[in-house]
Coordinates of C-alpha atoms in Angstrom, one line a residue:
M300 CA -12.0 -5.0 -12.5
D301 CA -12.9 -7.5 -15.2
E302 CA -10.6 -10.5 -15.0
K303 CA -10.0 -10.3 -18.8
Y304 CA -8.2 -7.0 -18.2
T305 CA -6.0 -8.1 -15.3
F306 CA -5.1 -11.2 -17.4
A307 CA -4.0 -9.0 -20.3
L308 CA -2.1 -6.7 -18.0
R309 CA -0.3 -9.6 -16.3
K310 CA 0.7 -11.0 -19.7
L311 CA 2.0 -7.6 -20.8
A312 CA 3.9 -7.1 -17.6
L313 CA 5.5 -10.5 -18.0
I314 CA 7.1 -9.4 -21.3
G315 CA 8.4 -6.2 -19.7
G316 CA 5.5 -3.8 -20.2
M317 CA 5.5 -2.6 -16.6
D318 CA 9.0 -1.2 -16.5
D319 CA 9.2 0.2 -20.1
Y320 CA 7.6 0.2 -23.5
V321 CA 7.7 -3.2 -25.1
A322 CA 7.5 -3.6 -28.9
V323 CA 5.1 -6.4 -30.1
S324 CA 3.7 -7.2 -33.5
S325 CA 0.0 -8.1 -33.9
R326 CA 0.9 -11.8 -34.1
E327 CA 3.2 -11.6 -31.1
L328 CA 0.4 -9.8 -29.2
G329 CA -2.1 -12.5 -30.0
D330 CA 0.4 -15.2 -28.8
T331 CA 1.1 -13.2 -25.6
L332 CA -2.6 -12.7 -24.8
E333 CA -3.5 -16.3 -25.9
M334 CA -6.1 -15.3 -28.4
S335 CA -6.5 -14.4 -32.1
Q336 CA -4.8 -11.3 -33.5
Q337 CA -8.2 -9.6 -34.0
S338 CA -9.3 -10.3 -30.4
A339 CA -5.9 -9.2 -29.0
S340 CA -6.2 -5.9 -30.9
K341 CA -9.7 -5.4 -29.5
R342 CA -8.4 -6.1 -26.0
I343 CA -5.6 -3.5 -26.4
L344 CA -8.2 -0.9 -27.4
E345 CA -10.2 -1.7 -24.3
L346 CA -7.2 -1.3 -22.1
L347 CA -6.5 2.0 -23.7
D348 CA -10.0 3.2 -23.2
Q349 CA -9.7 2.1 -19.5
G350 CA -6.5 4.1 -19.2
L351 CA -4.6 1.0 -18.2
I352 CA -2.0 1.2 -20.9
V353 CA -0.4 3.7 -23.3
R354 CA 0.7 2.9 -26.8
D355 CA 2.9 4.1 -29.6
L356 CA 2.1 2.8 -33.1
G357 CA 4.9 1.8 -35.4
A358 CA 5.0 0.6 -39.0
R359 CA 5.3 -3.1 -38.0
K360 CA 5.1 -3.2 -34.3
Q361 CA 3.3 -1.3 -31.6
R362 CA 5.0 -0.2 -28.3
I363 CA 2.9 -0.8 -25.2
K364 CA 3.5 0.2 -21.6
L365 CA 1.3 -0.1 -18.5
T366 CA 0.1 3.1 -16.9
P367 CA 0.2 3.7 -13.1
A368 CA -3.5 2.8 -13.0
G369 CA -2.6 -0.5 -14.8
I370 CA 0.2 -1.2 -12.4
D371 CA -2.2 -0.5 -9.4
A372 CA -4.7 -3.0 -10.8
L373 CA -2.0 -5.7 -10.9
K374 CA -0.9 -4.8 -7.4
K375 CA -4.4 -5.2 -6.1
E376 CA -4.7 -8.6 -7.6
Y377 CA -1.3 -9.5 -6.3
N378 CA -2.2 -8.5 -2.8
E379 CA -5.4 -10.5 -2.9
Y380 CA -3.5 -13.6 -3.9
R381 CA -1.0 -12.9 -1.1
R382 CA -3.8 -12.8 1.4
I383 CA -5.1 -16.1 0.1
F384 CA -1.8 -18.1 0.0
E385 CA 0.5 -16.4 2.5
L386 CA -1.5 -14.5 5.2
T387 CA -3.9 -15.3 8.0
D388 CA -5.2 -12.6 10.2
H389 CA -2.0 -10.6 10.5
I390 CA 1.2 -9.6 8.7
T391 CA 4.6 -8.9 10.2
I392 CA 6.6 -5.9 9.1
H393 CA 10.3 -5.9 9.8
G394 CA 12.3 -2.6 10.1
S395 CA 14.5 -0.3 12.0
V396 CA 13.7 2.5 14.4
K397 CA 14.1 5.9 12.7
D398 CA 14.3 9.4 14.0
G399 CA 11.2 11.5 13.2
M400 CA 10.6 15.1 12.5
G401 CA 9.4 15.8 16.1
E402 CA 5.9 16.6 15.0
G403 CA 4.2 13.4 15.9
G404 CA 3.5 14.4 19.5
Y405 CA 1.7 17.6 18.4
Y406 CA -0.6 15.9 16.0
I407 CA -1.3 12.8 18.1
G408 CA -2.0 14.9 21.1
Q409 CA -4.9 16.8 19.5
K410 CA -8.1 16.2 21.4
G411 CA -10.0 15.5 18.1
Y412 CA -7.7 12.5 17.5
V413 CA -7.2 11.4 21.1
D414 CA -10.9 11.0 21.8
Q415 CA -11.3 8.8 18.7
F416 CA -8.2 6.7 19.5
V417 CA -9.6 6.0 23.0
D418 CA -13.0 5.1 21.5
K419 CA -11.9 3.1 18.5
L420 CA -8.5 1.7 19.6
G421 CA -9.1 1.3 23.3
F422 CA -6.2 3.4 24.6
K423 CA -5.0 7.0 25.0
P424 CA -1.7 7.3 23.1
Y425 CA 1.5 8.7 24.4
S426 CA 2.1 12.0 22.8
G427 CA 4.6 10.9 20.2
T428 CA 5.0 8.3 17.5
L429 CA 7.6 5.6 16.9
N430 CA 8.9 5.8 13.4
V431 CA 10.0 2.6 11.7
C432 CA 11.8 2.4 8.4
V433 CA 10.5 -0.8 6.7
D434 CA 12.9 -3.2 5.2
K435 CA 13.1 -3.1 1.4
E436 CA 11.8 -6.6 1.0
D437 CA 8.8 -5.8 3.2
V438 CA 7.7 -2.6 1.5
G439 CA 5.2 -4.5 -0.6
K440 CA 3.4 -5.6 2.5
L441 CA 2.4 -2.0 3.1
D442 CA 0.2 -2.3 0.0
V443 CA -1.4 -5.3 1.6
I444 CA -2.1 -3.4 4.8
R445 CA -3.5 -0.4 2.9
G446 CA -5.7 -2.7 0.9
T447 CA -7.6 -3.5 4.1
S448 CA -10.3 -1.3 5.6
G449 CA -8.4 -0.3 8.8
I450 CA -10.0 1.9 11.4
Y451 CA -11.1 5.3 10.1
I452 CA -10.2 8.3 12.3
N453 CA -12.2 11.3 11.2
G454 CA -10.5 14.6 10.4
F455 CA -11.6 17.8 12.2
T456 CA -11.1 21.5 12.6
D457 CA -9.8 23.2 15.7
E458 CA -9.4 26.9 16.1
G459 CA -9.5 27.4 12.4
R460 CA -6.9 24.7 11.6
S461 CA -7.8 21.6 9.7
F462 CA -6.5 18.1 10.7
G463 CA -6.9 15.4 8.1
A464 CA -8.4 12.0 8.5
V465 CA -6.2 9.1 9.6
I466 CA -6.4 5.3 9.0
A467 CA -5.3 3.2 12.0
Y468 CA -4.3 -0.5 11.9
K469 CA -4.2 -2.3 15.2
A470 CA -0.8 -3.9 15.8
K471 CA 1.6 -5.3 18.4
I472 CA 5.3 -5.0 19.0
K473 CA 6.2 -8.0 21.1
N474 CA 3.1 -8.2 23.2
I475 CA 2.4 -4.5 23.5
D476 CA -0.8 -3.2 21.9
C477 CA -0.2 -0.3 19.5
A478 CA -1.4 0.9 16.1
V479 CA 0.1 1.9 12.8
V480 CA -1.4 5.3 11.8
V481 CA -1.4 6.5 8.2
P482 CA -2.8 9.9 7.0
E483 CA -5.6 9.2 4.6
R484 CA -3.8 11.1 1.8
S485 CA -0.3 9.7 2.6
H486 CA 2.2 9.0 -0.1
Y487 CA 5.0 7.6 2.0
V488 CA 6.9 4.6 0.7
D489 CA 8.9 2.9 3.4
V490 CA 8.2 4.6 6.8
I491 CA 5.4 3.8 9.2
E492 CA 4.3 5.7 12.3
I493 CA 3.2 3.8 15.4
I494 CA 1.2 5.0 18.4
C495 CA 0.9 3.4 21.8
Q496 CA -0.3 4.2 25.3
Y497 CA 3.4 3.7 26.3
H498 CA 6.6 5.5 25.4
L499 CA 7.8 2.6 23.1
R500 CA 11.4 3.5 23.0
R501 CA 11.6 3.6 26.8
T502 CA 9.3 0.6 27.4
L503 CA 11.1 -1.6 24.9
S504 CA 14.5 -0.2 25.6
I505 CA 15.1 0.5 21.9
G506 CA 16.8 3.4 20.1
T507 CA 17.5 4.7 16.6
G508 CA 18.7 1.9 14.3
D509 CA 17.4 -0.9 16.5
R510 CA 15.4 -3.7 14.8
V511 CA 11.7 -4.1 15.5
D512 CA 9.0 -6.5 14.2
V513 CA 5.5 -5.0 13.9
R514 CA 2.7 -7.5 13.8
V515 CA -0.3 -5.7 12.1
S516 CA -3.8 -7.1 12.2
L517 CA -5.7 -7.5 9.0

């Protein structure tokens, strides 16, 4: 995305436009975007055309708010800066072990997945996943992880049933190799699923509610 757009979005977010509509006059808008009123008005029209903001026009002031697409653009820039200033080749996620729905073993055990895990991750996973509820302050790190390419596990069809593609990210818990797996079309917020060749609960002597640190490769 053009840097002039992310600059404008950042300035609008700083005055509250990410959480709710913010009312600004043409003069205030020019001051906020650090340009003339005419140039600021043109930039707002460009952001509208790109679907990055929405606007209500008033008699003296206009009300502006970032759209989900605008917020995503800022998140992408934020994650890039985090990788520059904070991260090296990995990121550590802190969280607590959580009970799952009991379906992980069924999906992970499908031959169409297993063969690819062996080929691309280097291990045959135990038929089950370790679910970790990520600490609130670390949820933003999930966007950093999803912003990397990961390892693509192709979807497949078996006996008329479709299984979706999965993105895997190599990881370690203590010194045990594992991987975070995310359905390609996942919309989860704060829970990650981890596969490993070992039964992690048994190997690490951990149970529901216990704390774990997951070191994910980038």
